[in-house]
Coordinates of C-alpha atoms in Angstrom, one line a residue:
M1 CA -19.9 -7.4 36.1
N2 CA -23.5 -6.4 36.8
R3 CA -23.0 -2.9 35.7
F4 CA -21.5 -4.1 32.4
F5 CA -24.2 -6.5 31.6
S6 CA -27.7 -5.2 31.5
S7 CA -31.0 -6.7 30.6
G8 CA -33.8 -5.6 28.3
S9 CA -33.9 -3.3 25.4
G10 CA -32.1 -0.5 27.3
G11 CA -29.1 -2.8 28.0
A12 CA -29.0 -3.8 24.3
E13 CA -29.0 -0.2 23.2
A14 CA -26.3 0.6 25.7
D15 CA -24.2 -2.2 24.3
A16 CA -24.7 -1.0 20.8
R17 CA -23.6 2.5 21.7
R18 CA -20.6 1.1 23.4
R19 CA -19.6 -0.9 20.4
R20 CA -20.0 2.1 18.1
L21 CA -17.9 4.1 20.4
Q22 CA -15.2 1.4 20.4
V23 CA -15.2 1.3 16.6
A24 CA -14.9 5.1 16.4
L25 CA -12.1 5.1 19.0
L26 CA -10.2 2.3 17.1
V27 CA -10.5 4.2 13.8
V28 CA -9.1 7.4 15.4
V29 CA -6.3 5.6 17.2
T30 CA -5.3 3.7 14.0
A31 CA -5.3 6.8 11.8
V32 CA -3.3 8.9 14.3
T33 CA -0.8 6.1 14.9
G34 CA -0.4 5.3 11.2
V35 CA 0.2 8.9 10.2
T36 CA 2.6 9.4 13.1
V37 CA 4.6 6.3 12.3
Y38 CA 4.7 7.1 8.6
Y39 CA 5.8 10.7 9.2
V40 CA 8.5 9.7 11.7
L41 CA 9.9 6.8 9.6
F42 CA 10.0 9.0 6.5
S43 CA 11.7 11.9 8.4
G44 CA 9.4 14.5 7.0
S45 CA 9.7 13.4 3.4
S46 CA 6.1 12.4 2.9
V47 CA 3.3 14.3 1.2
F48 CA 2.5 15.9 4.6
S49 CA 5.7 17.9 4.6
N50 CA 6.8 18.6 1.1
R51 CA 8.7 21.7 2.2
G52 CA 11.2 19.5 4.0
L53 CA 14.3 21.1 5.4
S54 CA 14.6 24.2 3.2
G55 CA 13.1 25.8 0.1
C56 CA 11.5 23.3 -2.2
Y57 CA 13.5 20.3 -0.9
D58 CA 13.0 17.5 1.5
S59 CA 15.7 15.8 3.5
S60 CA 16.4 13.3 0.7
G61 CA 17.1 16.1 -1.8
S62 CA 13.9 15.6 -3.8
V63 CA 12.5 18.8 -5.2
Y64 CA 8.7 19.6 -4.9
D65 CA 6.5 21.9 -7.0
V66 CA 5.4 24.2 -4.2
I67 CA 4.4 27.1 -6.5
G68 CA 1.6 25.1 -8.2
S69 CA -0.5 27.4 -10.3
G70 CA 0.7 30.5 -8.4
S71 CA 2.8 33.3 -9.7
V72 CA 6.5 34.1 -9.2
D73 CA 7.3 37.0 -6.9
Q74 CA 8.8 39.5 -9.3
N75 CA 10.6 41.3 -6.5
S76 CA 12.4 38.2 -5.2
A77 CA 16.2 38.1 -5.3
Q78 CA 16.3 35.0 -7.5
C79 CA 13.9 36.4 -10.0
K80 CA 16.0 39.5 -10.4
A81 CA 19.1 37.3 -10.6
I82 CA 17.6 35.2 -13.4
L83 CA 16.8 38.3 -15.5
A84 CA 20.3 39.7 -14.9
L85 CA 22.0 36.3 -15.8
A86 CA 20.0 36.1 -19.0
S87 CA 21.0 39.6 -19.9
A88 CA 24.7 38.8 -19.2
F89 CA 24.5 36.0 -21.8
G90 CA 23.1 38.3 -24.4
F91 CA 19.4 37.3 -24.3
S92 CA 16.9 40.1 -24.7
V93 CA 15.6 41.4 -21.4
T94 CA 13.4 44.5 -21.3
N95 CA 11.5 46.3 -18.6
S96 CA 8.4 44.2 -19.5
T97 CA 10.2 40.9 -19.1
T98 CA 8.9 39.0 -16.1
C99 CA 9.7 35.8 -14.4
A100 CA 7.3 32.9 -14.7
K101 CA 7.2 29.4 -13.3
T102 CA 9.0 28.3 -16.4
T103 CA 11.0 31.3 -17.7
L104 CA 12.0 30.8 -21.3
L105 CA 14.1 33.2 -23.4
S106 CA 15.5 32.7 -26.8
A107 CA 17.8 34.5 -29.3
P108 CA 17.9 34.8 -33.1
A109 CA 20.1 31.7 -33.3
S110 CA 17.9 28.6 -33.5
N111 CA 19.9 26.6 -30.9
S112 CA 20.1 29.4 -28.3
Q113 CA 18.1 28.9 -25.3
F114 CA 17.8 30.2 -21.7
S115 CA 15.4 28.6 -19.2
A116 CA 14.8 28.8 -15.5
L117 CA 12.4 26.7 -13.5
F118 CA 10.9 28.0 -10.2
C119 CA 9.7 25.6 -7.6
D120 CA 8.2 28.2 -5.4
T121 CA 7.5 32.0 -5.7
G122 CA 11.1 32.9 -5.1
S123 CA 13.3 29.8 -5.6
V124 CA 15.0 28.6 -8.9
Y125 CA 16.0 24.9 -8.9
N126 CA 17.0 24.5 -12.6
V127 CA 18.9 26.8 -14.9
T128 CA 19.9 25.8 -18.5
V129 CA 21.9 28.0 -20.8
R130 CA 22.5 26.6 -24.3
N131 CA 24.7 28.3 -26.9
P132 CA 24.0 31.8 -25.8
P133 CA 24.6 34.8 -28.0
I134 CA 27.4 35.9 -25.7
P135 CA 29.6 33.2 -24.0
I136 CA 31.3 34.3 -20.8
A137 CA 34.9 33.6 -19.6
A138 CA 34.3 34.6 -16.0
L139 CA 31.7 33.5 -13.4
P140 CA 28.6 35.7 -13.7
S141 CA 27.9 37.5 -10.5
A142 CA 24.1 36.9 -10.9
L143 CA 24.7 33.1 -10.8
T144 CA 26.0 33.3 -7.2
A145 CA 22.5 34.5 -6.0
L146 CA 20.9 31.2 -7.1
S147 CA 21.4 29.3 -3.9
D148 CA 18.6 26.7 -4.4
L149 CA 19.9 25.1 -7.6
A150 CA 19.5 21.3 -8.1
V151 CA 20.4 21.3 -11.8
L152 CA 22.9 23.6 -13.5
E153 CA 23.5 23.2 -17.3
M154 CA 25.8 25.4 -19.2
H155 CA 26.3 24.1 -22.8
N156 CA 28.9 26.1 -24.7
A157 CA 28.1 29.1 -22.5
L158 CA 31.3 29.3 -20.5
F159 CA 34.8 29.2 -22.0
G160 CA 38.5 29.5 -21.1
A161 CA 40.7 28.1 -18.3
T162 CA 39.8 30.6 -15.5
V163 CA 36.1 30.1 -14.9
M164 CA 36.2 26.5 -13.6
A165 CA 37.8 27.2 -10.2
P166 CA 35.4 30.0 -9.1
L167 CA 32.5 27.9 -10.5
I168 CA 33.4 24.8 -8.4
S169 CA 33.9 27.0 -5.4
F170 CA 30.4 28.5 -5.9
L171 CA 28.8 25.0 -6.2
T172 CA 29.3 24.4 -2.5
T173 CA 26.6 27.0 -1.9
P174 CA 23.5 25.2 -3.3
K175 CA 22.8 22.6 -0.7
Y176 CA 20.9 20.2 -3.0
L177 CA 22.9 20.4 -6.2
Q178 CA 22.6 17.1 -8.0
I179 CA 23.6 17.6 -11.7
L180 CA 26.4 19.7 -13.1
D181 CA 26.4 19.6 -16.9
L182 CA 29.1 21.6 -18.6
S183 CA 29.1 19.5 -21.7
G184 CA 29.5 21.1 -25.1
S185 CA 28.4 20.1 -28.6
V186 CA 30.6 18.1 -30.9
E187 CA 30.3 20.8 -33.6
L188 CA 31.8 23.4 -31.3
A189 CA 34.5 21.2 -29.6
N190 CA 37.3 23.0 -31.4
N191 CA 36.0 26.5 -30.9
A192 CA 38.1 28.0 -28.2
S193 CA 35.6 30.7 -27.4
R194 CA 32.9 28.1 -26.7
V195 CA 34.6 25.4 -24.7
L196 CA 36.3 25.0 -21.4
S197 CA 40.0 24.4 -21.1
G198 CA 42.8 24.1 -18.6
T199 CA 42.9 21.5 -15.8
I200 CA 39.9 20.3 -13.9
P201 CA 40.2 21.7 -10.4
D202 CA 39.6 19.6 -7.3
F203 CA 36.0 19.3 -6.1
S204 CA 35.5 20.2 -2.5
S205 CA 34.8 17.4 0.1
G206 CA 31.3 18.7 0.5
L207 CA 30.5 18.0 -3.2
I208 CA 32.0 14.5 -3.3
S209 CA 30.9 13.4 0.1
R210 CA 28.8 10.2 0.3
S211 CA 26.2 12.2 2.2
G212 CA 26.1 14.9 -0.5
F213 CA 23.7 15.1 -3.4
L214 CA 26.0 15.9 -6.4
A215 CA 25.6 12.7 -8.5
S216 CA 26.4 13.6 -12.1
V217 CA 29.4 15.6 -13.5
L218 CA 29.3 15.8 -17.3
L219 CA 32.3 17.5 -18.9
Q220 CA 32.4 15.9 -22.4
N221 CA 33.2 17.8 -25.6
N222 CA 35.5 20.4 -24.0
N223 CA 39.3 21.0 -24.1
F224 CA 40.4 20.0 -20.7
S225 CA 44.0 18.9 -20.2
G226 CA 46.4 17.5 -17.7
P227 CA 45.7 14.7 -15.2
L228 CA 42.3 13.8 -13.9
T229 CA 41.7 15.1 -10.4
Q230 CA 41.4 12.3 -7.8
T231 CA 38.4 14.0 -6.3
L232 CA 36.4 12.7 -9.4
A233 CA 37.9 9.1 -9.0
D234 CA 34.9 6.9 -8.2
T235 CA 33.0 9.6 -6.4
M236 CA 30.2 10.4 -8.7
A237 CA 27.4 8.1 -9.9
R238 CA 27.9 9.4 -13.4
L239 CA 31.1 10.9 -14.9
S240 CA 31.7 11.7 -18.5
L241 CA 35.0 13.1 -19.8
E242 CA 34.9 11.8 -23.4
N243 CA 36.3 13.9 -26.2
N244 CA 38.7 15.8 -24.1
T245 CA 41.7 14.7 -26.1
H246 CA 44.3 16.5 -23.9
L247 CA 43.3 14.7 -20.7
T248 CA 46.3 12.4 -19.9
M249 CA 48.0 10.5 -17.1
P250 CA 47.0 7.2 -15.5
L251 CA 43.5 6.8 -14.1
P252 CA 43.7 7.7 -10.4
T253 CA 42.9 5.1 -7.8
P254 CA 39.5 5.5 -6.1
Y255 CA 39.3 8.6 -3.9
F256 CA 37.7 6.9 -0.9
S257 CA 39.2 3.4 -0.6
G258 CA 40.0 0.2 -2.5
D259 CA 41.7 -0.4 -5.8
R260 CA 38.7 -0.7 -8.1
W261 CA 36.1 1.7 -9.3
T262 CA 32.8 0.3 -8.0
Q263 CA 30.8 3.3 -6.8
T264 CA 30.5 5.1 -10.2
K265 CA 27.6 3.6 -12.1
R266 CA 28.3 4.9 -15.5
C267 CA 31.4 6.7 -16.9
S268 CA 33.1 7.4 -20.2
F269 CA 36.7 8.2 -21.1
A270 CA 36.5 7.8 -24.8
N271 CA 38.8 9.9 -27.0
T272 CA 41.0 10.9 -24.1
S273 CA 44.6 9.9 -23.2
I274 CA 43.8 8.4 -19.9
C275 CA 45.2 4.9 -19.4
L276 CA 45.3 2.1 -16.8
P277 CA 48.7 1.7 -15.0
S278 CA 50.2 -1.8 -15.3
G279 CA 49.7 -4.0 -12.3
R280 CA 47.3 -1.7 -10.5
Y281 CA 44.0 -2.6 -12.2
E282 CA 43.1 -6.2 -12.8
L283 CA 39.8 -5.2 -14.4
Q284 CA 38.5 -2.1 -16.1
P285 CA 36.5 0.3 -14.0
A286 CA 33.1 -1.2 -13.4
C287 CA 31.3 1.8 -14.7
L288 CA 32.6 1.0 -18.3
Q289 CA 29.7 -1.1 -19.4
G290 CA 27.9 -1.6 -22.7
N291 CA 29.5 -0.3 -25.8
V292 CA 31.7 2.2 -24.0
S293 CA 35.3 2.1 -25.1
L294 CA 37.7 0.4 -22.7
L295 CA 40.8 2.2 -21.3
P296 CA 44.1 1.0 -22.7
S297 CA 47.1 -0.1 -20.7
C298 CA 49.7 2.6 -20.0
D299 CA 52.6 0.3 -21.0
S300 CA 51.1 -0.7 -24.3
G301 CA 50.4 -4.2 -23.0
P302 CA 47.0 -5.9 -23.1
A303 CA 44.2 -3.9 -21.6
P304 CA 42.4 -5.4 -18.6
Q305 CA 39.1 -7.1 -19.2
R306 CA 35.8 -5.5 -18.6
D307 CA 34.4 -5.9 -15.1
P308 CA 31.6 -8.5 -15.3
I309 CA 29.7 -6.9 -12.4
D310 CA 27.5 -4.0 -13.6
P311 CA 27.3 -1.6 -10.6
L312 CA 24.0 -0.1 -11.9
A313 CA 22.4 -3.5 -12.1
A314 CA 23.8 -4.5 -8.7
A315 CA 22.4 -1.3 -7.2
S316 CA 19.0 -1.9 -8.7
T317 CA 19.0 -5.4 -7.3
S318 CA 20.1 -4.5 -3.8
N319 CA 17.9 -1.4 -3.6
W320 CA 14.7 -2.5 -5.3
Y321 CA 11.7 -0.4 -6.3
G322 CA 13.6 2.6 -7.4
G323 CA 15.8 3.0 -4.4
N324 CA 12.9 3.4 -2.0
T325 CA 13.4 0.3 0.1
Y326 CA 13.3 2.2 3.4
Q327 CA 10.0 3.8 2.5
I328 CA 8.5 0.5 1.3
I329 CA 9.5 -1.3 4.5
S330 CA 8.1 1.6 6.6
T331 CA 4.8 1.4 4.7
V332 CA 4.6 -2.4 5.2
L333 CA 5.2 -1.9 8.9
C334 CA 2.4 0.6 9.1
L335 CA 0.0 -1.8 7.3
I336 CA 1.0 -4.6 9.7
L337 CA 0.3 -2.3 12.6
L338 CA -3.2 -1.5 11.2
V339 CA -3.9 -5.2 10.6
C340 CA -2.9 -6.0 14.2
L341 CA -5.1 -3.3 15.6
I342 CA -8.1 -4.6 13.6
A343 CA -7.4 -8.2 14.7
L344 CA -7.2 -7.1 18.3
Y345 CA -10.5 -5.3 18.0
G346 CA -12.1 -8.4 16.4
W347 CA -10.8 -10.6 19.2
H348 CA -12.2 -8.2 21.8
Q349 CA -15.6 -8.1 20.1
R350 CA -15.8 -11.9 20.0
R351 CA -14.9 -12.1 23.6
M352 CA -17.6 -9.6 24.6
R353 CA -20.1 -11.5 22.4
R354 CA -19.3 -14.8 24.1
Q355 CA -19.8 -13.2 27.5
L356 CA -23.1 -11.7 26.4
E357 CA -24.3 -15.0 25.1
Q358 CA -23.4 -16.8 28.3
H359 CA -25.1 -14.1 30.3
F360 CA -28.4 -14.0 28.4
S361 CA -28.6 -17.8 27.8
G362 CA -28.6 -18.6 31.5
G363 CA -25.0 -18.4 32.3
R364 CA -25.7 -16.3 35.3
H365 CA -28.6 -18.6 36.3
N366 CA -26.6 -21.7 35.8
E367 CA -24.9 -21.0 39.1
S368 CA -28.3 -21.1 41.0
G369 CA -29.4 -24.1 39.0
M370 CA -26.3 -26.0 40.0
E371 CA -27.0 -25.0 43.6
L372 CA -30.5 -26.3 43.4
A373 CA -29.4 -29.6 41.8
A374 CA -26.9 -30.1 44.6
A375 CA -29.6 -29.4 47.2
G376 CA -32.0 -31.8 45.6
A377 CA -29.3 -34.5 45.6
A378 CA -28.7 -33.9 49.3
A379 CA -32.4 -34.1 50.1
R380 CA -32.8 -37.3 48.2
Q381 CA -29.9 -38.8 50.1
R382 CA -31.5 -37.8 53.4
R383 CA -34.8 -39.3 52.4
E384 CA -33.2 -42.6 51.5
T385 CA -31.4 -42.6 54.9
D386 CA -34.4 -41.7 57.1
F387 CA -37.1 -44.0 55.6
E388 CA -36.4 -47.7 55.1
P389 CA -38.4 -49.2 52.2
L390 CA -41.4 -51.4 53.2
P391 CA -40.9 -55.2 52.8
E392 CA -42.9 -56.9 50.1
Y393 CA -46.0 -58.5 51.9
F394 CA -48.7 -60.5 50.3
P395 CA -51.1 -61.9 53.0
D396 CA -52.8 -65.3 52.5
V397 CA -56.4 -64.1 52.1
P398 CA -58.9 -66.9 52.2
K399 CA -61.5 -67.3 49.5
Y400 CA -65.2 -66.9 50.4
E401 CA -68.3 -68.5 48.9
T402 CA -71.0 -66.3 47.6
L403 CA -73.7 -65.9 50.3
S404 CA -77.4 -65.9 49.5
K405 CA -79.4 -62.9 50.7
P406 CA -81.8 -63.8 53.6
A407 CA -85.5 -62.8 53.4
G408 CA -86.1 -59.4 54.8
P409 CA -88.7 -56.7 55.1
T410 CA -87.7 -55.2 51.7
A411 CA -86.4 -56.7 48.5
T412 CA -83.8 -54.0 48.1
E413 CA -82.2 -54.4 51.5
S414 CA -79.7 -57.1 52.2
A415 CA -79.1 -58.5 55.7
P416 CA -75.7 -58.0 57.2
V417 CA -73.4 -60.8 57.0
N418 CA -72.1 -62.0 60.3
L419 CA -69.0 -64.3 60.3
P420 CA -67.9 -66.1 63.4
L421 CA -64.8 -64.6 64.9
S422 CA -63.0 -67.8 64.4
Q423 CA -63.3 -67.3 60.6
L424 CA -61.9 -63.8 60.5
P425 CA -58.5 -63.6 58.9
T426 CA -55.5 -62.8 61.1
Y427 CA -52.4 -60.9 60.0
A428 CA -48.9 -60.9 61.2
G429 CA -48.6 -58.4 64.0
D430 CA -52.3 -58.6 65.1
S431 CA -52.7 -59.1 68.9
G432 CA -55.4 -60.8 70.7
T433 CA -56.5 -57.6 72.3
G434 CA -57.4 -56.4 68.9
S435 CA -59.7 -59.4 68.2
E436 CA -61.5 -59.0 71.4
Q437 CA -62.1 -55.3 70.7
V438 CA -63.7 -56.2 67.3
A439 CA -66.0 -58.8 69.0
A440 CA -67.1 -56.3 71.7
Q441 CA -67.9 -53.7 69.0
R442 CA -70.1 -56.2 67.1
S443 CA -72.0 -57.3 70.3
S444 CA -72.8 -53.7 71.2
S445 CA -74.0 -53.0 67.7
Q446 CA -76.4 -56.0 67.8
Q447 CA -77.8 -54.9 71.2

């Protein structure tokens, strides 16, 4: 205790330095702890690790702009693949054509467009081909080199019944593919050389898995026929098959489980021949909300009513703040940890301050003061025991008359007054021996 508390200005300066060191240590520990907890809870998806697991993506499938203001590597495999893909669709590519962060190519037709977006120097995450000069009926080989795609849009760029199977097979390569948009335009819906046809092939289990990232499949305004594959039954967040008039057969039951479509948030089957089998569906698929046309009954009976539960609204309610509930809770926990550390430091400082005040205000000397008080009380008790108080005693002293001065040699001198011994006052406890001693002393003085 003595080494902690010190007196004088040197002790106060040492205490101030110690407090500053404690504050600095608290700040460092809080910062390191907060960053560590934040990073661990977010599994590397925070701003401190925007590269994530691979390429431009983090573990949740979010894409990051890693390239920034940098330039694309012209010798990268994906840059060369983009230029080759654009050339295959009939866009003008020359020796001077280069890749940019946003590569845009156009054709004489006003609605023809080719675009590719790079997220780093050698990775393409978005490809859009719209009404190219040359539509393709086979899977372009250059497309298979784009293994980092998150979005693939081919609008009236592929046609025929043989391209879909190899395309769906290739889509298992991009790990973070989220949107597949093969929709055509209404104007070209009857142009066989601009729309897809045949049956829709089965999607692989990796694409429709709940742990996968593919969320939107848009196939409207084409010429697909036959039954709808069950691998698209309540497996995508968004599914559009409208204006495929040759799609027939009853709506398949959900691929995973249950007898109702509840996982798909939005869907459209307008202008198709898909129907609801009698007795199997009590309500329409929940994804048919708003002004979207309802599916008829397969037996020409009354169609089931619309599902009153909107899965999109339910998902927004249960997963508030844009689906980032996990991150919000983690942030709150980090803030609570910070507040607790600050409160702990404040409590520690108040405790130290009280100890200092007790020390310098006499807390240490109070112990010796208490000892002195106890010693004084003991001494007083001893005095009261050893010495008895004197009794109250008021002797009966006789009154004397004023005596006149006898004549003497000088006027200033007064003769001694001699009283007979019989008139001297006696006190309790006086002995005769004492009186005789007084008389003898007086006789000797007179002689």
